[in-house]
C-alpha cells in the first residue's frame, strides 16, 4: 500500500536536525492519563472490585450467578439500541446474546461456515493485566458493557 | 518516555525508548500528527473536511490530498474485502475504520524516519510496535477480556508488527453486516497480528463483519488471529499460539 509522505515532508526538516541520536533504555514516565494495563482496578465496575487481584489462584469472579438467561437494560449506541442477554450455566457466564439490534428486520441471524482444521479451540480464560499495553475496547461503559452489567446484576445469586 | 492523550475520542499512547530531551520532541510531533488527523477526519467536528463533505459543502475531488488518498484507499479496501469493509453508514461517510490504522502507521513512519529503534504507538486498542520495551524484552500485549473488562483473554509477547482488535463492545463498531444489514453472526471479539497496522486494522474490521468465517479469512490474508464468539468459545489460527506468553497460575475460567 502506498504510504502518505505529505506530512513527512513538513516534519523531515525538523527531524533532519536530530541526525545523531544516542539513547539508552529509559524507564517510562508517568502517563497523563491512567494506563488501563497498569492496574487491575482502574476501570472496574463496582461489582468487580472485590474479585480482581493478581496471584489469586482459582478465582472465579462470576461463580455466584444464578443459572438461566437474564436480559439487561437497553443501552443506546451510535447505531441504535442494544440489549444484551447473559446466559448463565453452572453459575458462570456461558454466552451472550443481542436483542434489539439496529436494523433488525426480523430475519434470522446468518451463520457463515468456516473451515475448522487449522483452528484451535480452547476455553476462554481470564488473566490479570500485567502487560505493556492492551488491545481491545477502551471504554468500559459503552452500550454493550452497560447492558451486560445490568444483566449480570439480575443474575447475581 | 510514555505519554497518553485523548485524541479522536480515544486514548492514544506513544512510548519511545530514547533519551528524554529527544523523546519530548518526537512525542510532540507524534501527537501533533494525531491531532491534525482528528481535525481533518473527525465526524464529531463540524468543521472537519469529512463533516463538510457529508453536508455537501465540498465535493470529494476538491478535498485535500490526504482526504482523497483516504477515500481512495477506502474504495480499494471495500472492493478487496468484497464489501465487508464499507465506510458508508446511513448515507454519510465515516472513514474512521481506516483512518485509525492509517494514522498510526504514518506516526510510526515519523518515528522510523527519526531513527527510533524501540517504540509503541497505540490508538483505541490498535497498535504498531517496534524493537524492545523498557525492560529490553519483547513488547507484552494483552487482548482485553470481553466480559471481565479489567482482565485479559490473552497475553502476547511480540515485536516489529501490528495488533488490532475488533469487538462488539468497542465504540463505533458495527454489530451488523454492512452487506446484508442483518445482525453479525455471533462474535464478541476478533484480534489479528500482522506486519502493518494499516492493513491489520482494516482487515480485522472487515473480518469481524463476516462472523465466524472472519478468522479463516484473516488467515488467508497472511495474518495470525484469535476470536471469541458470543458463546464464549475461542478459536485461534495455527501460528497464534507461538505469540502467547505461557499462562501463569492466576488464570481462571469464565
mmCIF file of C-alpha atoms in Angstrom, chain A residues 1-4 7-8 11-12 14-15 18 21-33 35-37 40 43-44 48 52 55-62 78-79 82 92-98 101-103 105 107-115 118-140 142 144-145 148, chain B residues 1-2 4 9 11 17-19 29 33 36 44 66 69 73 76-77 89 105-106 110 113-114 117-118 120 122 124-125 127 133-134 139-155 163-165 168-172 175-176 180-183 185 188 198-199 210 212-213 215-216 219 228 230-236 238 241 247 249-254:
data_model
loop_
_atom_site.group_PDB
_atom_site.id
_atom_site.type_symbol
_atom_site.label_atom_id
_atom_site.label_comp_id
_atom_site.label_asym_id
_atom_site.label_seq_id
_atom_site.Cartn_x
_atom_site.Cartn_y
_atom_site.Cartn_z
ATOM 1 C CA UNK A 1 0.000 0.000 0.000
ATOM 2 C CA UNK A 2 1.227 3.450 -0.780
ATOM 3 C CA UNK A 3 2.064 5.439 2.301
ATOM 4 C CA UNK A 4 1.469 9.153 2.583
ATOM 5 C CA UNK A 7 3.030 15.155 6.417
ATOM 6 C CA UNK A 8 6.514 13.658 6.448
ATOM 7 C CA UNK A 11 8.390 17.210 9.610
ATOM 8 C CA UNK A 12 11.519 15.845 7.990
ATOM 9 C CA UNK A 14 12.870 19.168 11.861
ATOM 10 C CA UNK A 15 13.822 15.541 12.064
ATOM 11 C CA UNK A 18 18.123 15.162 15.047
ATOM 12 C CA UNK A 21 20.647 10.064 18.235
ATOM 13 C CA UNK A 22 22.254 8.120 21.025
ATOM 14 C CA UNK A 23 19.951 6.644 23.573
ATOM 15 C CA UNK A 24 19.827 4.243 26.464
ATOM 16 C CA UNK A 25 16.791 2.390 27.730
ATOM 17 C CA UNK A 26 14.629 4.774 29.669
ATOM 18 C CA UNK A 27 12.037 3.898 32.269
ATOM 19 C CA UNK A 28 8.551 5.018 31.267
ATOM 20 C CA UNK A 29 7.451 8.374 32.624
ATOM 21 C CA UNK A 30 4.037 8.865 34.105
ATOM 22 C CA UNK A 31 1.278 8.970 31.548
ATOM 23 C CA UNK A 32 -1.073 11.923 31.507
ATOM 24 C CA UNK A 33 -3.987 9.520 31.570
ATOM 25 C CA UNK A 35 -2.907 3.426 31.784
ATOM 26 C CA UNK A 36 -5.579 0.736 31.839
ATOM 27 C CA UNK A 37 -2.969 -2.010 31.713
ATOM 28 C CA UNK A 40 -6.311 -4.271 37.733
ATOM 29 C CA UNK A 43 -11.560 0.560 35.194
ATOM 30 C CA UNK A 44 -13.607 -1.877 37.205
ATOM 31 C CA UNK A 48 -15.971 -6.481 40.112
ATOM 32 C CA UNK A 52 -9.711 -8.943 40.856
ATOM 33 C CA UNK A 55 -1.729 -14.019 42.236
ATOM 34 C CA UNK A 56 -5.214 -15.130 43.140
ATOM 35 C CA UNK A 57 -5.354 -18.770 42.044
ATOM 36 C CA UNK A 58 -8.558 -20.466 41.020
ATOM 37 C CA UNK A 59 -10.516 -17.225 41.243
ATOM 38 C CA UNK A 60 -13.944 -17.348 39.649
ATOM 39 C CA UNK A 61 -15.403 -13.853 39.825
ATOM 40 C CA UNK A 62 -18.540 -14.935 38.020
ATOM 41 C CA UNK A 78 -24.491 5.217 17.760
ATOM 42 C CA UNK A 79 -26.243 2.554 15.708
ATOM 43 C CA UNK A 82 -28.665 -2.625 22.129
ATOM 44 C CA UNK A 92 -20.843 -18.998 35.182
ATOM 45 C CA UNK A 93 -21.416 -16.913 32.070
ATOM 46 C CA UNK A 94 -21.689 -19.323 29.156
ATOM 47 C CA UNK A 95 -22.642 -16.849 26.464
ATOM 48 C CA UNK A 96 -24.209 -13.559 25.473
ATOM 49 C CA UNK A 97 -26.982 -12.751 23.017
ATOM 50 C CA UNK A 98 -28.026 -9.491 21.459
ATOM 51 C CA UNK A 101 -30.201 -4.966 17.222
ATOM 52 C CA UNK A 102 -30.155 -1.930 14.977
ATOM 53 C CA UNK A 103 -31.548 -2.538 11.500
ATOM 54 C CA UNK A 105 -35.639 -6.686 10.018
ATOM 55 C CA UNK A 107 -34.639 -12.159 9.723
ATOM 56 C CA UNK A 108 -32.769 -14.984 11.359
ATOM 57 C CA UNK A 109 -29.112 -14.400 12.000
ATOM 58 C CA UNK A 110 -26.841 -15.738 9.266
ATOM 59 C CA UNK A 111 -24.115 -18.041 10.434
ATOM 60 C CA UNK A 112 -21.323 -18.378 7.936
ATOM 61 C CA UNK A 113 -19.478 -21.656 7.637
ATOM 62 C CA UNK A 114 -15.790 -21.710 8.315
ATOM 63 C CA UNK A 115 -13.115 -24.321 7.881
ATOM 64 C CA UNK A 118 -6.319 -25.229 11.169
ATOM 65 C CA UNK A 119 -8.155 -23.532 14.018
ATOM 66 C CA UNK A 120 -7.583 -24.410 17.635
ATOM 67 C CA UNK A 121 -10.258 -24.069 20.263
ATOM 68 C CA UNK A 122 -9.887 -23.668 23.968
ATOM 69 C CA UNK A 123 -11.976 -22.320 26.822
ATOM 70 C CA UNK A 124 -11.979 -18.563 27.339
ATOM 71 C CA UNK A 125 -9.788 -17.723 30.303
ATOM 72 C CA UNK A 126 -9.180 -14.566 32.260
ATOM 73 C CA UNK A 127 -5.699 -13.365 33.235
ATOM 74 C CA UNK A 128 -4.551 -10.319 35.137
ATOM 75 C CA UNK A 129 -3.412 -7.360 33.104
ATOM 76 C CA UNK A 130 0.353 -7.146 33.705
ATOM 77 C CA UNK A 131 1.396 -6.192 30.196
ATOM 78 C CA UNK A 132 2.803 -3.132 28.412
ATOM 79 C CA UNK A 133 -0.417 -2.351 26.531
ATOM 80 C CA UNK A 134 -3.884 -3.786 25.926
ATOM 81 C CA UNK A 135 -5.613 -4.345 22.590
ATOM 82 C CA UNK A 136 -9.375 -4.125 22.714
ATOM 83 C CA UNK A 137 -12.140 -1.842 23.826
ATOM 84 C CA UNK A 138 -11.068 1.108 25.933
ATOM 85 C CA UNK A 139 -14.470 2.312 27.021
ATOM 86 C CA UNK A 140 -15.972 0.033 29.630
ATOM 87 C CA UNK A 142 -20.176 1.802 26.344
ATOM 88 C CA UNK A 144 -22.643 -3.326 25.406
ATOM 89 C CA UNK A 145 -20.926 -3.173 28.793
ATOM 90 C CA UNK A 148 -24.264 -6.629 30.102
ATOM 91 C CA UNK B 1 9.085 8.100 27.653
ATOM 92 C CA UNK B 2 5.416 7.262 27.506
ATOM 93 C CA UNK B 4 -1.200 9.125 26.637
ATOM 94 C CA UNK B 9 -12.198 10.485 21.058
ATOM 95 C CA UNK B 11 -6.741 7.257 24.330
ATOM 96 C CA UNK B 17 12.580 4.409 24.312
ATOM 97 C CA UNK B 18 15.055 7.188 23.731
ATOM 98 C CA UNK B 19 16.688 9.906 25.819
ATOM 99 C CA UNK B 29 5.467 15.516 16.572
ATOM 100 C CA UNK B 33 0.062 14.493 13.794
ATOM 101 C CA UNK B 36 -4.096 17.028 12.716
ATOM 102 C CA UNK B 44 -17.624 14.775 15.525
ATOM 103 C CA UNK B 66 -4.953 13.392 2.458
ATOM 104 C CA UNK B 69 -5.957 9.445 -0.536
ATOM 105 C CA UNK B 73 -7.956 3.591 -0.015
ATOM 106 C CA UNK B 76 -9.894 -0.053 -2.682
ATOM 107 C CA UNK B 77 -10.449 -1.864 0.600
ATOM 108 C CA UNK B 89 -23.452 4.467 7.107
ATOM 109 C CA UNK B 105 1.132 3.757 10.518
ATOM 110 C CA UNK B 106 2.033 7.280 9.457
ATOM 111 C CA UNK B 110 7.652 9.609 11.571
ATOM 112 C CA UNK B 113 12.457 8.403 9.870
ATOM 113 C CA UNK B 114 13.795 9.829 13.127
ATOM 114 C CA UNK B 117 14.509 1.715 17.217
ATOM 115 C CA UNK B 118 12.094 0.970 20.054
ATOM 116 C CA UNK B 120 4.915 1.567 20.729
ATOM 117 C CA UNK B 122 -1.400 2.696 20.198
ATOM 118 C CA UNK B 124 -8.060 2.874 20.636
ATOM 119 C CA UNK B 125 -6.685 -0.619 21.132
ATOM 120 C CA UNK B 127 -1.062 -0.579 17.690
ATOM 121 C CA UNK B 133 10.155 -2.478 25.757
ATOM 122 C CA UNK B 134 11.685 -0.636 28.702
ATOM 123 C CA UNK B 139 6.542 -5.992 23.929
ATOM 124 C CA UNK B 140 3.867 -7.595 26.116
ATOM 125 C CA UNK B 141 0.443 -7.070 24.574
ATOM 126 C CA UNK B 142 -2.814 -8.147 26.193
ATOM 127 C CA UNK B 143 -6.088 -8.926 24.440
ATOM 128 C CA UNK B 144 -8.875 -7.433 26.526
ATOM 129 C CA UNK B 145 -11.392 -9.868 28.004
ATOM 130 C CA UNK B 146 -14.812 -9.099 26.502
ATOM 131 C CA UNK B 147 -16.714 -9.835 29.723
ATOM 132 C CA UNK B 148 -14.290 -9.164 32.597
ATOM 133 C CA UNK B 149 -13.156 -5.858 31.247
ATOM 134 C CA UNK B 150 -10.224 -5.267 33.570
ATOM 135 C CA UNK B 151 -8.695 -8.663 32.761
ATOM 136 C CA UNK B 152 -7.229 -10.226 29.661
ATOM 137 C CA UNK B 153 -8.268 -13.113 27.430
ATOM 138 C CA UNK B 154 -4.756 -13.495 26.067
ATOM 139 C CA UNK B 155 -1.238 -12.158 26.677
ATOM 140 C CA UNK B 163 -2.018 -5.784 16.639
ATOM 141 C CA UNK B 164 -5.667 -4.829 16.166
ATOM 142 C CA UNK B 165 -8.899 -5.958 17.821
ATOM 143 C CA UNK B 168 -18.970 -5.559 19.712
ATOM 144 C CA UNK B 169 -18.077 -3.754 22.899
ATOM 145 C CA UNK B 170 -15.928 -1.260 21.030
ATOM 146 C CA UNK B 171 -17.146 2.238 20.365
ATOM 147 C CA UNK B 172 -18.337 2.711 16.838
ATOM 148 C CA UNK B 175 -22.614 -5.096 15.009
ATOM 149 C CA UNK B 176 -24.414 -5.691 11.794
ATOM 150 C CA UNK B 180 -26.913 -7.515 4.344
ATOM 151 C CA UNK B 181 -27.846 -5.104 7.127
ATOM 152 C CA UNK B 182 -28.523 -8.110 9.320
ATOM 153 C CA UNK B 183 -27.083 -8.982 12.686
ATOM 154 C CA UNK B 185 -23.242 -13.826 13.473
ATOM 155 C CA UNK B 188 -17.623 -10.793 20.617
ATOM 156 C CA UNK B 198 -2.852 -0.096 8.290
ATOM 157 C CA UNK B 199 -3.755 -3.485 6.828
ATOM 158 C CA UNK B 210 -18.080 -11.833 8.373
ATOM 159 C CA UNK B 212 -17.129 -16.869 12.360
ATOM 160 C CA UNK B 213 -15.814 -17.054 8.804
ATOM 161 C CA UNK B 215 -10.995 -15.955 11.347
ATOM 162 C CA UNK B 216 -10.057 -18.179 8.423
ATOM 163 C CA UNK B 219 -5.521 -16.437 7.907
ATOM 164 C CA UNK B 228 -14.137 -15.061 20.859
ATOM 165 C CA UNK B 230 -20.878 -14.942 21.752
ATOM 166 C CA UNK B 231 -20.940 -18.448 23.233
ATOM 167 C CA UNK B 232 -17.515 -17.590 24.740
ATOM 168 C CA UNK B 233 -15.746 -20.174 22.626
ATOM 169 C CA UNK B 234 -12.314 -19.166 21.384
ATOM 170 C CA UNK B 235 -10.566 -20.083 18.153
ATOM 171 C CA UNK B 236 -7.043 -19.192 17.053
ATOM 172 C CA UNK B 238 -2.199 -22.133 14.000
ATOM 173 C CA UNK B 241 -0.145 -19.859 19.984
ATOM 174 C CA UNK B 247 -0.083 -18.966 31.235
ATOM 175 C CA UNK B 249 -1.092 -19.703 37.870
ATOM 176 C CA UNK B 250 -3.504 -16.838 38.271
ATOM 177 C CA UNK B 251 -5.610 -17.680 35.234
ATOM 178 C CA UNK B 252 -9.224 -18.655 35.781
ATOM 179 C CA UNK B 253 -12.044 -19.894 33.586
ATOM 180 C CA UNK B 254 -15.060 -17.735 32.912
#
